[in-house]
Short mmCIF file of C-alpha atoms in Angstrom, two decimals:
data_model
loop_
_atom_site.label_atom_id
_atom_site.label_comp_id
_atom_site.label_asym_id
_atom_site.label_seq_id
_atom_site.Cartn_x
_atom_site.Cartn_y
_atom_site.Cartn_z
CA UNK K 24 -0.11 0.00 -0.35
CA UNK K 25 0.89 3.02 -0.68
CA UNK K 26 2.06 6.32 2.14
CA UNK K 27 1.64 9.12 3.59
CA UNK K 28 2.51 11.45 7.15
CA UNK K 29 0.09 13.06 9.23
CA UNK K 30 0.72 16.57 9.15
CA UNK K 31 4.82 18.21 8.37
CA UNK K 32 6.76 15.09 11.00
CA UNK K 33 4.38 12.76 11.89
CA UNK K 34 4.10 9.28 11.53
CA UNK K 35 4.04 6.84 7.72
CA UNK K 36 0.64 6.21 7.93
CA UNK K 37 -1.08 3.86 5.11
CA UNK K 38 -3.05 5.81 2.16
CA UNK K 39 -5.99 3.31 3.44
CA UNK K 40 -7.11 2.83 6.93
CA UNK K 41 -9.96 1.70 8.88
CA UNK K 42 -12.92 3.58 10.09
CA UNK K 43 -14.31 1.41 13.24
CA UNK K 44 -17.87 3.26 13.59
CA UNK K 45 -19.80 0.63 12.14
CA UNK K 46 -18.74 -2.55 13.86
CA UNK K 47 -20.54 -0.84 16.89
CA UNK K 48 -22.85 2.04 16.83
CA UNK K 49 -25.45 3.16 13.97
CA UNK K 50 -25.22 0.25 11.01
CA UNK K 51 -27.27 -1.86 12.58
CA UNK K 52 -25.86 -2.01 16.34
CA UNK K 53 -27.30 -5.06 17.59
CA UNK K 54 -26.23 -7.38 15.36
CA UNK K 55 -22.91 -6.67 15.50
CA UNK K 56 -20.21 -9.67 16.35
CA UNK K 57 -18.16 -8.64 19.76
CA UNK K 58 -15.92 -10.89 19.33
CA UNK K 59 -15.18 -10.12 14.80
CA UNK K 60 -14.94 -7.50 14.83
CA UNK K 61 -11.34 -7.53 17.23
CA UNK K 62 -10.90 -10.06 14.35
CA UNK K 63 -11.76 -7.70 12.07
CA UNK K 64 -10.05 -4.81 13.78
CA UNK K 65 -6.58 -7.41 13.95
CA UNK K 66 -7.16 -8.59 10.56
CA UNK K 67 -6.68 -5.23 9.01
CA UNK K 68 -3.66 -4.42 10.74
CA UNK K 69 -2.00 -7.71 9.42
CA UNK K 70 -2.38 -6.69 5.90
CA UNK K 71 -0.94 -2.95 6.43
CA UNK K 72 -3.58 -1.02 7.62
CA UNK K 73 -2.06 1.40 10.21
CA UNK K 74 -4.38 4.19 10.18
CA UNK K 75 -8.12 3.04 12.68
CA UNK K 76 -10.14 5.93 13.86
CA UNK K 77 -12.19 5.46 15.99
CA UNK K 78 -14.86 8.17 19.24
CA UNK K 79 -15.69 8.08 22.22
CA UNK K 80 -18.62 8.83 21.05
CA UNK K 81 -19.21 6.27 18.93
CA UNK K 82 -21.93 3.92 20.93
CA UNK K 83 -21.42 5.90 24.50
CA UNK K 84 -17.47 4.18 24.14
CA UNK K 85 -17.93 0.84 23.85
CA UNK K 86 -16.38 1.43 20.66
CA UNK K 87 -13.06 2.50 22.13
CA UNK K 88 -13.25 -0.28 24.07
CA UNK K 89 -13.30 -3.19 20.86
CA UNK K 90 -11.14 -0.84 19.65
CA UNK K 91 -8.16 -1.33 22.21
CA UNK K 92 -9.09 -5.39 22.70
CA UNK K 93 -8.37 -5.62 19.07
CA UNK K 94 -4.92 -3.29 19.27
CA UNK K 95 -3.49 -5.05 23.41
CA UNK K 96 -0.22 -6.24 22.50
CA UNK K 97 0.28 -4.00 19.26
CA UNK K 98 0.33 -0.39 20.05
CA UNK K 99 3.53 -0.34 18.48
CA UNK K 100 1.77 -1.60 14.82
CA UNK K 101 -1.14 1.58 14.76
CA UNK K 102 -1.35 5.09 14.36
CA UNK K 103 -4.57 5.42 16.87
CA UNK K 104 -7.38 8.34 16.23
CA UNK K 105 -9.94 8.87 17.81
CA UNK K 106 -11.70 12.71 18.84
CA UNK K 107 -14.49 14.57 21.90
CA UNK K 108 -15.80 17.04 21.38
CA UNK K 109 -19.47 14.92 21.03
CA UNK K 110 -22.08 13.96 23.15
CA UNK K 111 -23.98 11.22 22.38
CA UNK K 112 -27.83 11.59 24.56
CA UNK K 113 -29.46 9.36 25.26
CA UNK K 114 -31.94 8.83 21.77
CA UNK K 115 -28.56 8.41 20.19
CA UNK K 116 -28.39 12.10 19.09
CA UNK K 117 -24.98 13.88 19.32
CA UNK K 118 -24.57 17.19 20.28
CA UNK K 119 -21.38 19.64 20.58
CA UNK K 120 -19.54 19.53 23.69
CA UNK K 121 -16.70 21.66 23.22
CA UNK K 122 -15.68 23.27 25.74
CA UNK K 123 -12.48 23.02 27.28
CA UNK K 124 -13.70 21.27 31.02
CA UNK K 125 -15.42 18.13 28.76
CA UNK K 126 -12.43 18.16 26.12
CA UNK K 127 -10.39 17.39 29.12
CA UNK K 128 -11.93 14.78 30.26
CA UNK K 129 -13.04 13.82 27.18
CA UNK K 130 -9.29 12.90 26.20
CA UNK K 131 -8.85 10.84 29.97
CA UNK K 132 -12.13 8.75 29.43
CA UNK K 133 -10.43 7.71 25.80
CA UNK K 134 -7.54 7.56 26.84
CA UNK K 135 -8.56 4.73 30.13
CA UNK K 136 -11.44 3.33 27.55
CA UNK K 137 -8.56 2.52 24.70
CA UNK K 138 -5.96 1.57 27.58
CA UNK K 139 -2.49 3.49 25.99
CA UNK K 140 -0.81 6.03 27.54
CA UNK K 141 -0.70 8.62 24.85
CA UNK K 142 -3.81 8.53 21.46
CA UNK K 143 -1.12 9.49 18.47
CA UNK K 144 -3.93 11.97 17.10
CA UNK K 145 -6.53 13.55 18.28
CA UNK K 146 -9.87 15.42 16.50
CA UNK K 147 -12.48 17.56 17.41
CA UNK K 148 -15.29 16.53 16.55
CA UNK K 149 -17.10 18.72 15.91
CA UNK K 150 -17.22 23.13 16.56
CA UNK K 151 -20.18 23.80 19.36
CA UNK K 152 -21.07 26.73 18.45
CA UNK K 153 -21.23 27.91 22.14
CA UNK K 154 -17.63 27.75 23.20
CA UNK K 155 -15.32 29.57 19.86
CA UNK K 156 -12.79 27.29 18.34
CA UNK K 157 -9.84 28.20 19.41
CA UNK K 158 -11.15 28.15 22.93
CA UNK K 159 -12.03 24.37 22.02
CA UNK K 160 -8.73 23.70 20.56
CA UNK K 161 -6.07 25.33 23.07
CA UNK K 162 -7.71 23.32 25.60
CA UNK K 163 -6.74 19.85 23.75
CA UNK K 164 -3.16 21.65 22.63
CA UNK K 165 -2.69 21.56 26.73
CA UNK K 166 -3.51 18.12 25.93
CA UNK K 167 -0.76 17.81 23.82
CA UNK K 168 1.72 19.89 25.60
CA UNK K 169 0.78 17.70 28.82
CA UNK K 170 1.98 14.04 26.72
CA UNK K 171 -1.70 12.57 26.36
CA UNK K 172 -1.74 13.60 22.55
CA UNK K 173 0.75 13.47 19.64
CA UNK K 174 -0.65 15.40 17.12
CA UNK K 175 -4.51 17.43 16.61
CA UNK K 176 -7.15 17.30 14.00
CA UNK K 177 -10.14 19.24 12.98
CA UNK K 178 -13.29 19.22 12.06
CA UNK K 179 -14.99 20.34 9.21
CA UNK K 180 -14.09 24.16 8.99
CA UNK K 181 -13.47 27.36 7.31
CA UNK K 182 -9.80 28.34 5.88
CA UNK K 183 -9.90 31.84 8.32
CA UNK K 184 -11.40 28.30 10.95
CA UNK K 185 -8.43 26.20 10.37
CA UNK K 186 -6.21 29.30 10.50
CA UNK K 187 -7.03 31.17 12.80
CA UNK K 188 -6.91 27.74 15.50
CA UNK K 189 -3.79 27.10 13.56
CA UNK K 190 -1.61 30.24 15.52
CA UNK K 191 -2.78 28.69 18.94
CA UNK K 192 -1.32 24.98 17.17
CA UNK K 193 -0.34 23.03 14.72
CA UNK K 194 -2.74 21.16 12.40
CA UNK K 195 -2.33 17.12 11.46
CA UNK K 196 -4.86 16.17 9.76
CA UNK K 197 -8.90 17.74 9.11
CA UNK K 198 -10.86 15.30 8.77
CA UNK K 199 -14.49 15.10 6.76
CA UNK K 200 -17.23 13.57 4.65
CA UNK K 201 -15.75 13.48 1.73
CA UNK K 202 -17.07 11.33 -1.62
CA UNK K 203 -17.90 11.02 -4.71
CA UNK K 204 -21.17 11.42 -3.06
CA UNK K 205 -19.88 13.99 -0.63
CA UNK K 206 -17.85 16.91 -2.17
CA UNK K 207 -18.16 20.08 -0.04
CA UNK K 208 -15.47 21.92 0.58
CA UNK K 209 -13.53 20.39 -1.93
CA UNK K 210 -12.40 23.45 -3.59
CA UNK K 211 -11.41 25.30 -0.44
CA UNK K 212 -10.19 22.99 1.76
CA UNK K 213 -7.77 20.70 0.02
CA UNK K 214 -5.88 23.23 -2.00
CA UNK K 215 -5.20 24.93 2.50
CA UNK K 216 -4.19 21.86 3.27
CA UNK K 217 -1.76 20.90 0.57
CA UNK K 218 -0.55 24.27 1.20
CA UNK K 219 0.30 23.14 4.88
CA UNK K 220 0.20 19.98 4.39
CA UNK K 221 -2.52 18.29 6.73
CA UNK K 222 -3.70 14.92 6.24
CA UNK K 223 -7.63 14.99 4.43
CA UNK K 224 -9.16 12.10 6.31
CA UNK K 225 -12.18 11.23 4.42
CA UNK K 226 -14.39 9.89 6.52
CA UNK K 227 -18.19 8.11 4.99
CA UNK K 228 -15.57 7.55 1.61
CA UNK K 229 -18.52 4.78 0.23
CA UNK K 230 -21.63 7.06 0.68
CA UNK K 231 -22.23 5.06 3.53
CA UNK K 232 -22.48 3.01 1.67
CA UNK K 233 -23.80 3.17 -1.25
CA UNK K 234 -20.99 4.11 -3.12
CA UNK K 235 -20.43 0.29 -2.97
CA UNK K 236 -23.95 -0.20 -5.20
CA UNK K 237 -24.97 -2.48 -2.77
CA UNK K 238 -27.77 -0.88 -1.84
CA UNK K 239 -31.17 -0.63 -4.14
CA UNK K 240 -33.71 -0.48 -0.88
CA UNK K 241 -34.30 0.57 2.17
CA UNK K 242 -36.06 -3.52 3.16
CA UNK K 243 -32.07 -3.70 2.48
CA UNK K 244 -30.75 -1.60 5.75
CA UNK K 245 -31.58 -3.72 9.21
CA UNK K 246 -34.80 -2.42 11.13
CA UNK K 247 -32.44 -0.66 13.56
CA UNK K 248 -30.07 0.48 11.02
CA UNK K 249 -29.94 4.67 12.08
CA UNK K 250 -29.20 5.08 7.74
CA UNK K 251 -33.30 4.63 7.65
CA UNK K 252 -33.55 7.36 9.93
CA UNK K 253 -31.09 9.78 7.44
CA UNK K 254 -32.66 11.42 3.38
CA UNK K 255 -30.98 9.56 0.93
CA UNK K 256 -31.44 6.52 2.44
CA UNK K 257 -35.20 7.02 2.10
CA UNK K 258 -36.79 4.71 -0.52
CA UNK K 259 -37.37 6.79 -3.06
CA UNK K 260 -34.54 8.86 -3.44
CA UNK K 261 -31.91 5.53 -1.78
CA UNK K 262 -33.28 3.17 -5.97
CA UNK K 263 -32.42 6.88 -7.12
CA UNK K 264 -29.33 6.64 -5.64
CA UNK K 265 -28.55 2.97 -6.36
CA UNK K 266 -29.15 4.31 -10.27
CA UNK K 267 -26.79 6.43 -9.78
CA UNK K 268 -24.05 4.00 -8.43
CA UNK K 269 -24.50 1.95 -11.83
CA UNK K 270 -22.19 4.77 -13.40
CA UNK K 271 -19.76 3.21 -10.92
CA UNK K 272 -20.31 0.15 -11.88
CA UNK K 273 -19.44 0.87 -15.44
CA UNK K 274 -16.64 2.49 -14.40
CA UNK K 275 -15.14 0.18 -12.10
CA UNK K 276 -15.94 -2.86 -15.11
CA UNK K 277 -13.22 -0.81 -17.27
CA UNK K 278 -10.90 -2.33 -14.66
CA UNK K 279 -12.37 -5.81 -13.20
CA UNK K 280 -12.46 -3.83 -10.35
CA UNK K 281 -15.36 -3.14 -8.13
CA UNK K 282 -17.49 0.11 -7.09
CA UNK K 283 -16.33 0.59 -3.59
CA UNK K 284 -12.58 0.40 -5.14
CA UNK K 285 -13.70 3.41 -7.71
CA UNK K 286 -14.94 5.50 -5.25
CA UNK K 287 -11.80 4.69 -3.18
CA UNK K 288 -9.46 5.22 -5.78
CA UNK K 289 -11.26 7.93 -6.92
CA UNK K 290 -10.73 9.54 -3.30
CA UNK K 291 -6.64 8.75 -3.42
CA UNK K 292 -6.36 10.65 -6.62
CA UNK K 293 -6.90 14.16 -5.23
CA UNK K 294 -3.60 14.53 -3.51
CA UNK K 295 -1.23 12.26 -1.18
CA UNK K 296 -2.63 14.39 1.80
CA UNK K 297 -5.77 12.00 0.85
CA UNK K 298 -6.62 8.85 3.70
CA UNK K 299 -9.72 8.01 3.16
CA UNK K 300 -11.41 5.56 6.44
CA UNK K 301 -13.33 2.98 4.75
CA UNK K 302 -14.89 0.81 6.81
CA UNK K 303 -16.67 -2.18 7.26
CA UNK K 304 -17.45 -6.20 9.11
CA UNK K 305 -16.93 -8.62 6.55
CA UNK K 306 -13.71 -9.47 7.02
CA UNK K 307 -13.91 -9.95 1.97
CA UNK K 308 -15.35 -6.09 2.47
CA UNK K 309 -11.98 -6.04 4.39
CA UNK K 310 -9.27 -7.19 1.68
CA UNK K 311 -11.38 -5.85 -2.09
CA UNK K 312 -11.82 -1.99 -0.16
CA UNK K 313 -7.86 -2.43 0.42
CA UNK K 314 -7.46 -3.43 -3.52
CA UNK K 315 -8.73 0.08 -4.38
CA UNK K 316 -5.13 1.51 -3.49
CA UNK K 317 -4.42 -0.67 -7.00
CA UNK K 318 -6.50 1.58 -9.16
CA UNK K 319 -5.50 4.26 -11.66
CA UNK K 320 -8.10 5.92 -12.95
CA UNK K 321 -7.83 7.11 -16.25
CA UNK K 322 -8.55 11.18 -17.72
CA UNK K 323 -11.89 9.06 -19.91
CA UNK K 324 -12.81 7.55 -15.79
CA UNK K 325 -12.18 10.14 -13.94
CA UNK K 326 -14.75 12.77 -16.97
CA UNK K 327 -17.54 10.02 -16.10
CA UNK K 328 -17.70 9.69 -12.08
CA UNK K 329 -17.46 13.85 -11.78
CA UNK K 330 -20.32 14.41 -14.33
CA UNK K 331 -22.14 12.14 -11.85
CA UNK K 332 -25.14 13.57 -10.28
CA UNK K 333 -25.43 14.65 -7.25
CA UNK K 334 -27.18 11.97 -5.09
CA UNK K 335 -30.72 12.37 -3.50
CA UNK K 336 -31.25 13.07 -0.21
CA UNK K 337 -29.73 16.49 2.14
CA UNK K 338 -25.35 15.04 3.51
CA UNK K 339 -25.66 13.58 6.61
CA UNK K 340 -23.95 14.68 9.62
#
């Protein structure tokens, strides 16, 4: 797998990481087998994935516990990414929690759940509208100086907000939902990231499963799958969006590849600093996703993908 670095002087990571959210949160959480989830993370590391992403808000911290269990005895093989600034309500909804005291507590809780003495990359998951960004960022910078965190990452922000934060402490990464179906901010955020040598962590790079081409109707989702609540997965929208994926499938056929591999290859071509974080609960999809690094898209492929219509349904957050 090709590699890149996190930030100017950060660790070397593979161009494809592992997003762990779906292993225990939102995507049919009642159906998850913990032992299989732990094994999948370990298999990912065996296959060369060294950037693993989780968050304190995923499954009320249990996603972090799962990752901590999976990397026990293999800490040196993993660049561990987690984050705070969000709290989960009883109904599963997420709300910003960017106050300095809340962030300090979140860092300590993450260290405890992960069973580690430091976190390689800590993401501020959301800008709290009730707290100045520089105040939240400053509280996390204190945790870097205390040795609890190695590097910091920003959420979706404007270029000016990024500059304001970096006046306090440099950012090694920016995390955003980016895919063929979600291209918001690419025109301004990507050039800024390139200029500053900031890694762009692309979350939900497969459109939360849509770009894999396997979801054609709402009934393809489990009854307790969070995606059923999202506009893109409403009955009429999901049928429309499935039709869009056929254009991706046509490009994939030229390369004897899958739609998911093409969607990842498109992201990788945006620049060496872009690191997609696909998630999966199936080992065969894990290996398939990682093979997306071998795809080299042609100019014709890119033209076909650039003119892909925008999907039905508003972007999820």
